[in-house]
């Protein structure tokens, strides 16, 4: 039994036994930036995408309804730009009047809160996005960092490094992960979150990984594309490539992209065939600031001799590493023992991918037969556009209004979207394993009596667990003052058998277990936005009380989030910054 078991228990009981350090005080004035800053890296703007036609969000939310993938369908630069903008890019400014504690500072630019399509724990967004672009892509091969503030790519390293990424994934990685030369590499900068959440940080950043990946999965599915993360790989090798110290920032996941070649066919690397001979790119260089990349571009795009089939694109003995360094804003950075211990625990065995079927014993438990059942209408979503839902996604923060109940059909659609959420990837390449189970505390839903219910995803109905109003229980066990949960139509609770996941695949499975909960949260937000409902997800609650209330004390299900759903008060106060 590794350290992750101990950490999981500490997270579960932190509402009753505070985690060390109990005397931590957040130094907001010395906080980090919400994003990395490379002052000397060359930047280029990504294509504008505002005129990209929207598509319905429903196929991305409901399993089994996504359009069939067209032959040769894949990403291009415009689609990648749109996906990055819609997910992690800044799309607006939060100035609405609400009940969160940051309200007084929002009008000041130095305290501005920018909206994104993806939710983030505490609004901190510590996930970093790097793009390893190979020869089949639209740019000079190299490693690029996505600058969320400018919606631009920063070239950190010139030359093709995708062989290095592929080697780090390992020879046993799924074919779809190896047969491409385009990768999005997701890192986590711990301090960007831990300055606020200290020892709780590893749990929060794991949810952040899940929210971002799920945004991309929904985005891709709605357009007839597919993507999934790889979570087991040689992590130190990728950290070396990015030029980061694992204890400060580390790679949490790799997302291979299927790339469309000019003319609509899939790039040769993505088809898994050698294809016609390609010019050999220059050996990888690690340029100093403002690198001279023209010679690399010339060699990559002109008629240099083609490499022999199967030969590496770069010198196997060369170990490229980014030399640019993130300019940290904070003057004093703190270490937290639990965070460091979890980093080391999940790093051990990072390249030892679990065998096929290893996660099966940790699957979500079936709802079972019997009990008092409440049927729900079939889940349906309106024709809300994907990009519209991502722009409308927000946390309600005290704006719920119980005078207008949630419809049973609306609850059914949100539950189905959440229950159908899977990260898939290298531990579930067939995309069939459900890790999360849903419970619903119903307060104000048409046709459903107040009570706590277990959602049966196979039958699409609710099984009664505890009858009667639940509002006082919900509010009593919530730590903050920014929500009145009694006013929500329903509060959904995803559970994951965290210890079973750790037993099945080791300590590294903590990222997967909690990342799955984060993915469920993102499905929840987008489902609510598609239906025009308010939503809010919180981590600050007494998990043990929920275990007791739902009768889970004899099992291994862990409630990881609470997700409030309901209509908001009409005519809320807001400020249209874009027309000011």
XYZ file of C-alpha atoms in Angstrom:
580
model
C 0.000 0.000 0.000
C 1.587 3.258 -1.161
C 1.401 6.808 0.094
C -1.536 7.624 -2.204
C -3.815 5.501 0.009
C -2.837 7.604 3.013
C -3.353 10.816 1.058
C -6.768 9.667 -0.204
C -7.896 9.025 3.362
C -6.622 12.434 4.465
C -8.606 14.070 1.657
C -11.736 12.148 2.607
C -11.490 13.211 6.259
C -10.116 16.739 5.870
C -13.497 18.233 6.787
C -13.022 16.783 10.273
C -9.240 16.428 10.562
C -7.511 19.422 8.910
C -4.496 18.632 6.751
C -1.106 20.070 7.641
C -0.030 22.822 7.580
C -3.034 24.060 9.525
C -1.542 27.538 9.969
C -1.025 28.271 6.263
C -2.009 31.822 5.278
C -2.330 32.651 1.583
C -0.086 35.535 0.523
C -2.265 36.898 -2.264
C 0.047 39.854 -2.923
C 2.891 37.455 -3.770
C 0.827 34.950 -5.727
C 1.949 33.478 -9.059
C 0.647 34.369 -12.495
C -2.268 32.421 -13.966
C -0.099 31.075 -16.730
C 3.563 30.688 -17.610
C 5.604 33.620 -18.887
C 8.522 33.164 -21.288
C 9.784 36.726 -21.874
C 12.235 35.872 -24.672
C 10.355 33.197 -26.605
C 9.234 33.917 -30.156
C 5.435 34.101 -30.433
C 3.090 33.694 -33.359
C -0.640 34.227 -33.293
C -2.967 31.319 -33.902
C -5.628 31.676 -36.608
C -8.820 33.497 -35.749
C -11.766 31.167 -35.299
C -14.767 33.371 -34.570
C -16.237 32.562 -37.987
C -15.889 28.796 -37.480
C -19.340 27.248 -37.768
C -20.703 25.974 -34.476
C -21.999 22.427 -34.026
C -24.500 21.033 -31.485
C -22.982 20.147 -28.126
C -25.329 17.189 -27.549
C -23.265 14.578 -29.463
C -20.282 15.416 -27.279
C -22.271 14.999 -24.063
C -24.397 11.914 -24.648
C -22.533 8.665 -25.303
C -23.513 6.832 -28.446
C -24.943 9.881 -30.222
C -21.727 11.326 -31.654
C -21.523 11.530 -35.453
C -19.507 8.901 -37.252
C -15.971 9.963 -38.026
C -15.458 10.770 -41.673
C -12.715 8.949 -43.546
C -9.513 10.900 -43.072
C -11.017 13.293 -40.528
C -8.471 14.936 -38.297
C -7.306 18.198 -36.828
C -5.863 21.089 -38.759
C -4.379 24.324 -37.464
C -7.713 26.152 -37.489
C -9.489 23.408 -35.541
C -6.647 23.156 -33.041
C -6.717 26.922 -32.577
C -10.473 26.831 -31.968
C -10.231 23.960 -29.485
C -7.518 25.717 -27.488
C -9.392 29.024 -27.496
C -12.693 27.388 -26.507
C -11.150 25.328 -23.711
C -8.322 27.199 -21.967
C -8.169 30.522 -23.790
C -9.558 33.703 -22.246
C -13.016 34.349 -23.687
C -14.408 37.143 -21.502
C -14.251 38.915 -18.174
C -16.257 37.979 -15.074
C -17.980 41.072 -13.690
C -21.391 39.765 -12.647
C -22.574 40.411 -9.110
C -22.432 37.134 -7.163
C -21.700 35.740 -3.715
C -18.062 34.710 -4.062
C -15.411 36.334 -1.902
C -13.511 37.805 -4.869
C -16.373 40.142 -5.859
C -14.937 43.422 -4.433
C -11.725 43.093 -6.462
C -13.206 42.136 -9.832
C -13.526 45.697 -11.235
C -9.772 46.244 -10.782
C -7.685 45.031 -13.695
C -4.996 43.623 -11.404
C -7.649 41.353 -9.853
C -9.575 40.615 -13.046
C -11.189 37.200 -13.363
C -11.249 35.968 -16.961
C -13.710 33.387 -18.197
C -12.678 30.136 -19.885
C -14.644 27.268 -21.339
C -12.989 24.837 -18.927
C -13.631 24.978 -15.204
C -10.665 25.157 -12.838
C -10.294 24.418 -9.144
C -10.319 27.768 -7.376
C -10.061 29.522 -10.749
C -6.271 29.003 -10.749
C -5.732 26.990 -13.981
C -2.298 25.424 -13.346
C -2.312 23.104 -16.389
C 0.270 24.018 -19.034
C -0.194 23.076 -22.690
C 2.721 22.306 -25.006
C 2.417 21.228 -28.628
C 5.013 18.889 -30.110
C 4.537 19.426 -33.837
C 6.076 16.951 -36.261
C 6.635 17.109 -40.031
C 3.005 16.384 -40.946
C 1.874 19.546 -39.148
C 1.479 23.054 -40.530
C 4.485 24.574 -38.752
C 8.196 24.106 -38.678
C 8.639 21.035 -36.471
C 9.309 21.966 -32.884
C 7.981 22.293 -29.363
C 5.590 25.152 -28.653
C 3.873 26.519 -25.538
C 0.274 27.741 -25.711
C 0.079 31.275 -24.307
C -3.486 31.519 -23.003
C -3.400 35.297 -22.582
C -2.430 36.069 -26.172
C -3.928 32.980 -27.824
C -0.549 32.389 -29.401
C 2.118 29.730 -29.664
C 5.580 30.367 -28.269
C 8.372 28.452 -29.976
C 10.526 26.970 -27.229
C 12.533 24.510 -29.277
C 13.103 24.068 -33.020
C 13.250 20.649 -34.634
C 11.198 17.469 -34.553
C 10.950 16.007 -31.035
C 7.996 13.695 -31.631
C 10.275 10.649 -31.713
C 11.252 11.563 -28.149
C 7.620 11.845 -27.104
C 6.783 8.534 -28.747
C 9.684 6.820 -27.001
C 8.533 8.247 -23.670
C 5.069 6.767 -24.230
C 6.668 3.346 -24.549
C 6.382 0.505 -27.054
C 3.222 -0.801 -25.364
C 1.296 2.455 -25.845
C -1.905 2.081 -27.903
C -1.470 2.311 -31.658
C -3.433 5.548 -31.883
C -0.945 7.115 -29.473
C 2.158 6.082 -31.411
C 0.967 6.411 -35.009
C 1.036 10.192 -35.157
C 3.530 13.023 -34.992
C 1.323 15.584 -33.232
C 1.075 15.646 -29.430
C -0.375 17.981 -26.818
C 1.666 17.640 -23.621
C -0.140 18.627 -20.426
C 1.947 19.708 -17.473
C 1.017 21.008 -14.040
C 2.828 23.902 -12.400
C 2.262 23.032 -8.746
C 2.939 26.456 -7.213
C 0.243 28.052 -9.359
C -2.229 26.070 -7.243
C -0.402 25.163 -4.030
C 0.184 28.783 -2.987
C -3.535 28.715 -2.104
C -4.394 25.068 -1.453
C -1.079 23.827 0.067
C -1.357 20.078 0.852
C -4.782 19.848 -0.790
C -3.200 20.985 -4.040
C -2.397 17.607 -5.586
C -6.046 16.625 -5.339
C -7.174 19.879 -6.963
C -4.712 19.811 -9.864
C -5.736 16.229 -10.628
C -9.303 17.464 -11.136
C -7.916 20.248 -13.348
C -6.337 17.663 -15.627
C -9.704 15.934 -15.973
C -11.683 19.099 -16.703
C -9.378 20.124 -19.551
C -9.162 16.679 -21.145
C -12.936 16.272 -20.941
C -13.472 19.645 -22.614
C -11.312 18.445 -25.477
C -13.090 15.095 -25.653
C -16.514 16.768 -25.805
C -15.239 19.308 -28.344
C -13.785 16.608 -30.568
C -16.766 14.236 -30.309
C -19.179 16.987 -31.286
C -17.172 17.412 -34.503
C -16.855 13.722 -35.272
C -13.270 13.465 -34.012
C -11.749 11.356 -31.246
C -9.013 11.964 -28.719
C -7.956 10.469 -25.396
C -5.105 10.986 -22.926
C -2.087 8.832 -22.212
C -1.381 8.882 -18.460
C 1.428 6.299 -18.166
C 4.763 7.288 -19.734
C 8.390 8.073 -18.925
C 7.611 11.255 -17.009
C 11.206 12.324 -16.185
C 12.099 12.107 -19.868
C 9.287 14.450 -20.881
C 10.138 16.788 -18.000
C 13.685 16.915 -19.332
C 12.372 17.741 -22.797
C 10.288 20.622 -21.403
C 13.195 21.836 -19.284
C 11.272 21.645 -16.005
C 12.118 20.255 -12.585
C 9.660 17.532 -11.683
C 9.105 18.782 -8.158
C 8.039 22.225 -9.412
C 6.274 21.339 -12.632
C 5.658 17.947 -14.174
C 3.892 16.311 -17.091
C 0.535 14.797 -16.131
C -0.707 13.633 -19.517
C -0.089 13.418 -23.256
C -2.894 13.766 -25.805
C -2.036 12.436 -29.283
C -3.782 14.203 -32.159
C -4.912 12.659 -35.411
C -3.821 15.209 -38.003
C -5.432 15.773 -41.392
C -3.004 16.125 -44.273
C -3.661 18.627 -47.088
C -6.465 17.416 -49.310
C -8.454 15.883 -46.451
C -6.537 12.604 -46.135
C -4.968 11.653 -42.850
C -1.290 12.340 -42.428
C 0.876 9.257 -43.109
C 2.049 9.061 -39.507
C -1.533 9.059 -38.286
C -2.444 6.195 -40.627
C 0.316 4.075 -39.197
C 1.970 3.624 -42.596
C 5.230 5.002 -43.794
C 3.638 6.924 -46.637
C 5.758 8.607 -49.304
C 9.291 9.528 -48.276
C 9.416 12.791 -46.377
C 12.300 15.243 -46.188
C 14.381 14.669 -43.098
C 14.211 17.569 -40.655
C 17.383 18.962 -39.185
C 18.716 17.614 -35.901
C 16.898 19.049 -32.919
C 18.415 22.214 -31.535
C 17.805 23.929 -28.233
C 18.048 27.568 -29.239
C 18.881 30.463 -27.012
C 16.338 33.273 -26.886
C 15.216 34.477 -30.327
C 16.547 31.375 -32.126
C 17.437 31.436 -35.785
C 15.054 28.823 -37.133
C 15.158 29.566 -40.844
C 17.737 26.844 -41.658
C 15.573 24.275 -39.864
C 12.534 25.417 -41.796
C 14.438 25.184 -45.060
C 15.609 21.651 -44.384
C 12.185 20.524 -43.186
C 10.363 21.898 -46.221
C 12.768 21.404 -49.119
C 14.323 18.489 -50.893
C 16.903 17.131 -48.488
C 17.534 13.388 -48.786
C 14.792 11.292 -47.218
C 15.640 9.141 -44.216
C 15.603 5.335 -44.440
C 12.321 3.702 -43.453
C 12.084 3.262 -39.701
C 15.121 5.418 -38.950
C 14.782 8.009 -36.178
C 14.260 11.558 -37.367
C 16.958 12.892 -35.037
C 20.176 11.661 -33.500
C 19.123 9.075 -30.873
C 22.028 10.107 -28.666
C 20.947 13.733 -28.487
C 18.691 14.673 -25.553
C 17.051 17.992 -26.438
C 15.771 20.216 -23.660
C 14.065 23.595 -23.638
C 16.394 26.350 -22.443
C 13.766 29.055 -22.040
C 12.645 29.436 -18.443
C 9.342 30.565 -17.003
C 9.723 33.909 -15.207
C 8.104 33.330 -11.827
C 6.233 36.284 -10.327
C 6.265 35.102 -6.704
C 9.270 36.059 -4.603
C 8.785 33.339 -1.985
C 7.839 29.788 -3.000
C 6.833 27.263 -0.349
C 7.108 23.479 -0.281
C 4.415 21.243 1.192
C 5.290 17.770 2.418
C 2.077 16.056 1.293
C 2.314 17.568 -2.191
C 5.942 16.500 -2.569
C 5.137 13.013 -1.293
C 2.258 12.604 -3.747
C 4.429 13.771 -6.613
C 7.043 11.153 -5.750
C 4.435 8.443 -5.190
C 2.738 8.971 -8.553
C 6.094 9.266 -10.309
C 7.144 5.787 -9.207
C 6.314 3.300 -11.938
C 5.199 6.061 -14.292
C 6.394 4.142 -17.345
C 4.922 0.816 -16.169
C 1.581 0.902 -17.948
C -1.045 -1.367 -16.327
C -2.025 -4.364 -18.448
C -5.312 -4.454 -20.303
C -8.217 -5.072 -17.960
C -6.302 -4.085 -14.819
C -8.848 -1.384 -13.976
C -11.886 -3.634 -14.296
C -12.032 -4.467 -10.546
C -12.257 -0.715 -9.802
C -15.238 -0.029 -12.074
C -18.228 1.822 -10.670
C -20.601 -0.505 -8.859
C -23.971 -1.258 -10.478
C -27.019 0.408 -8.978
C -28.587 -2.956 -8.183
C -32.202 -4.042 -8.355
C -35.062 -3.240 -6.048
C -35.741 -0.167 -3.981
C -38.183 2.642 -4.609
C -37.648 3.846 -8.156
C -38.467 7.170 -9.779
C -38.483 7.093 -13.578
C -36.957 9.958 -15.535
C -37.678 11.097 -19.107
C -35.173 10.064 -21.783
C -32.178 12.416 -21.790
C -32.282 15.081 -24.487
C -30.472 18.335 -25.115
C -31.606 21.292 -27.210
C -29.673 22.318 -30.317
C -27.356 24.516 -28.274
C -24.039 25.063 -30.020
C -20.850 23.649 -28.564
C -19.019 26.966 -28.617
C -22.069 28.748 -27.215
C -22.192 26.334 -24.269
C -18.480 26.828 -23.598
C -18.886 30.620 -23.645
C -21.923 30.450 -21.340
C -20.306 28.113 -18.787
C -19.916 29.760 -15.403
C -20.270 29.118 -11.685
C -23.526 30.431 -10.239
C -22.106 31.505 -6.841
C -25.246 32.192 -4.835
C -27.557 33.017 -7.742
C -29.809 29.930 -7.457
C -33.557 30.494 -7.150
C -35.770 27.638 -5.909
C -38.967 29.379 -7.053
C -38.427 27.877 -10.504
C -37.928 24.090 -10.255
C -35.651 22.105 -12.524
C -37.489 19.895 -15.007
C -37.223 16.122 -14.663
C -36.050 15.942 -18.276
C -33.327 18.480 -17.574
C -32.122 16.490 -14.572
C -32.175 13.329 -16.680
C -30.014 14.916 -19.392
C -27.427 16.226 -16.934
C -27.216 12.897 -15.090
C -26.809 10.971 -18.344
C -24.031 13.285 -19.525
C -22.173 12.930 -16.225
C -22.624 9.156 -16.030
C -21.351 8.763 -19.593
C -18.099 10.572 -18.831
C -14.891 8.590 -19.230
C -11.299 9.692 -19.653
C -10.562 6.477 -21.600
C -6.960 6.636 -22.798
C -4.235 4.055 -22.373
C -5.886 2.365 -19.370
C -9.246 2.027 -21.145
C -8.495 2.038 -24.884
C -11.945 0.679 -25.769
C -13.658 3.526 -23.874
C -15.995 1.150 -22.041
C -15.034 1.387 -18.352
C -17.151 3.582 -16.080
C -15.265 4.723 -12.969
C -17.715 7.301 -11.583
C -21.148 6.718 -10.055
C -23.735 9.478 -9.561
C -25.952 10.361 -6.611
C -28.521 13.158 -6.548
C -29.824 15.190 -3.612
C -33.113 16.436 -5.032
C -34.683 19.577 -3.617
C -36.745 21.300 -6.289
C -37.323 19.107 -9.347
C -40.691 18.734 -11.067
C -42.078 15.232 -10.611
C -39.351 14.037 -8.219
C -39.926 14.029 -4.465
C -37.205 15.582 -2.273
C -34.645 13.042 -1.139
C -31.245 11.505 -1.778
C -31.100 9.113 -4.736
C -28.665 6.833 -6.529
C -28.723 7.248 -10.306
C -29.006 4.032 -12.310
C -27.169 4.867 -15.526
C -28.280 1.672 -17.257
C -31.989 2.116 -16.540
C -31.994 5.905 -16.519
C -33.943 6.199 -13.256
C -33.406 7.121 -9.610
C -33.319 4.717 -6.650
C -34.300 6.272 -3.331
C -31.618 6.226 -0.629
C -32.982 8.717 1.922
C -36.416 10.320 1.743
C -37.257 13.894 2.683
C -35.830 17.396 2.230
C -32.031 17.516 2.134
C -31.398 21.263 2.109
C -30.330 21.655 5.723
C -27.946 18.681 5.445
C -26.366 20.118 2.304
C -25.845 23.575 3.756
C -24.612 22.296 7.113
C -21.871 20.253 5.474
C -20.648 22.934 3.057
C -17.650 24.940 4.271
C -18.057 28.235 2.405
C -20.661 30.985 2.183
C -20.804 31.449 -1.600
C -23.694 29.012 -2.215
C -27.102 28.474 -0.676
C -27.544 24.825 -1.575
C -31.127 24.820 -0.301
C -32.013 26.980 -3.320
C -30.530 24.543 -5.860
C -32.862 22.235 -7.732
C -30.529 19.299 -7.134
C -27.006 18.633 -5.920
C -25.208 15.821 -7.751
C -22.371 13.880 -6.144
C -19.931 11.781 -8.200
C -18.180 8.975 -6.355
C -15.117 7.034 -7.434
C -13.753 3.900 -5.798
C -10.442 5.631 -5.264
C -8.778 2.966 -3.123
C -9.864 0.257 -5.575
C -8.232 2.216 -8.406
C -5.024 2.504 -6.377
C -5.096 -1.212 -5.577
C -5.579 -2.009 -9.264
C -2.981 0.238 -10.908
C -0.829 1.702 -8.130
C -0.351 5.184 -6.732
C -0.287 6.793 -10.170
C -3.937 5.841 -10.460
C -4.762 8.737 -8.122
C -4.405 11.111 -11.055
C -6.841 8.986 -13.043
C -9.386 8.557 -10.240
C -9.580 12.224 -9.296
C -9.131 13.331 -12.898
C -12.255 11.329 -13.712
C -14.180 13.335 -11.120
C -12.881 16.510 -12.746
C -14.051 15.250 -16.134
C -17.517 14.608 -14.682
C -17.556 18.180 -13.362
C -16.820 19.569 -16.828
C -19.580 17.456 -18.392
C -21.889 18.773 -15.682
C -21.041 22.406 -16.407
C -21.505 22.081 -20.162
C -24.722 20.083 -19.811
C -26.126 22.797 -17.546
C -25.026 25.544 -19.939
C -26.627 23.725 -22.874
C -29.925 23.640 -20.956
C -29.701 27.242 -19.770
C -29.338 26.205 -16.115
C -27.082 27.548 -13.415
C -24.319 25.318 -12.082
C -21.604 25.256 -9.476
C -19.005 22.681 -8.423
C -17.330 22.671 -5.015
C -14.570 20.731 -3.261
C -15.082 22.224 0.207
C -17.514 19.889 1.966
C -17.524 17.201 4.645
C -16.989 14.071 2.553
C -17.553 11.738 5.510
C -21.034 13.133 6.136
C -21.943 12.289 2.544
C -20.557 8.774 2.966
C -22.800 8.334 5.993
C -25.853 9.934 4.387
C -25.617 7.782 1.267
C -24.952 4.553 3.163
C -21.463 4.065 1.728
C -19.575 3.421 4.967
C -19.232 -0.316 4.296
C -17.849 0.179 0.781
C -15.024 2.036 -0.937
C -16.907 4.749 -2.842
C -15.515 8.219 -2.138
C -17.621 11.351 -2.780
C -15.182 13.699 -4.503
C -17.278 16.721 -5.526
C -20.647 18.337 -4.992
C -22.301 19.808 -8.086
C -25.259 22.166 -7.630
C -27.820 22.566 -10.421
C -30.734 24.952 -10.698
C -32.286 28.015 -12.260
C -30.747 31.363 -11.430
C -32.595 34.469 -10.310
C -33.998 36.428 -13.260
C -32.309 39.640 -14.306
C -29.016 39.300 -12.415
C -26.742 42.339 -12.193
C -23.872 42.183 -14.659
C -21.522 44.437 -16.624
C -20.932 44.097 -20.374
C -17.195 44.719 -20.457
C -16.955 44.014 -24.193
C -19.025 47.101 -25.090
C -17.538 49.442 -22.488
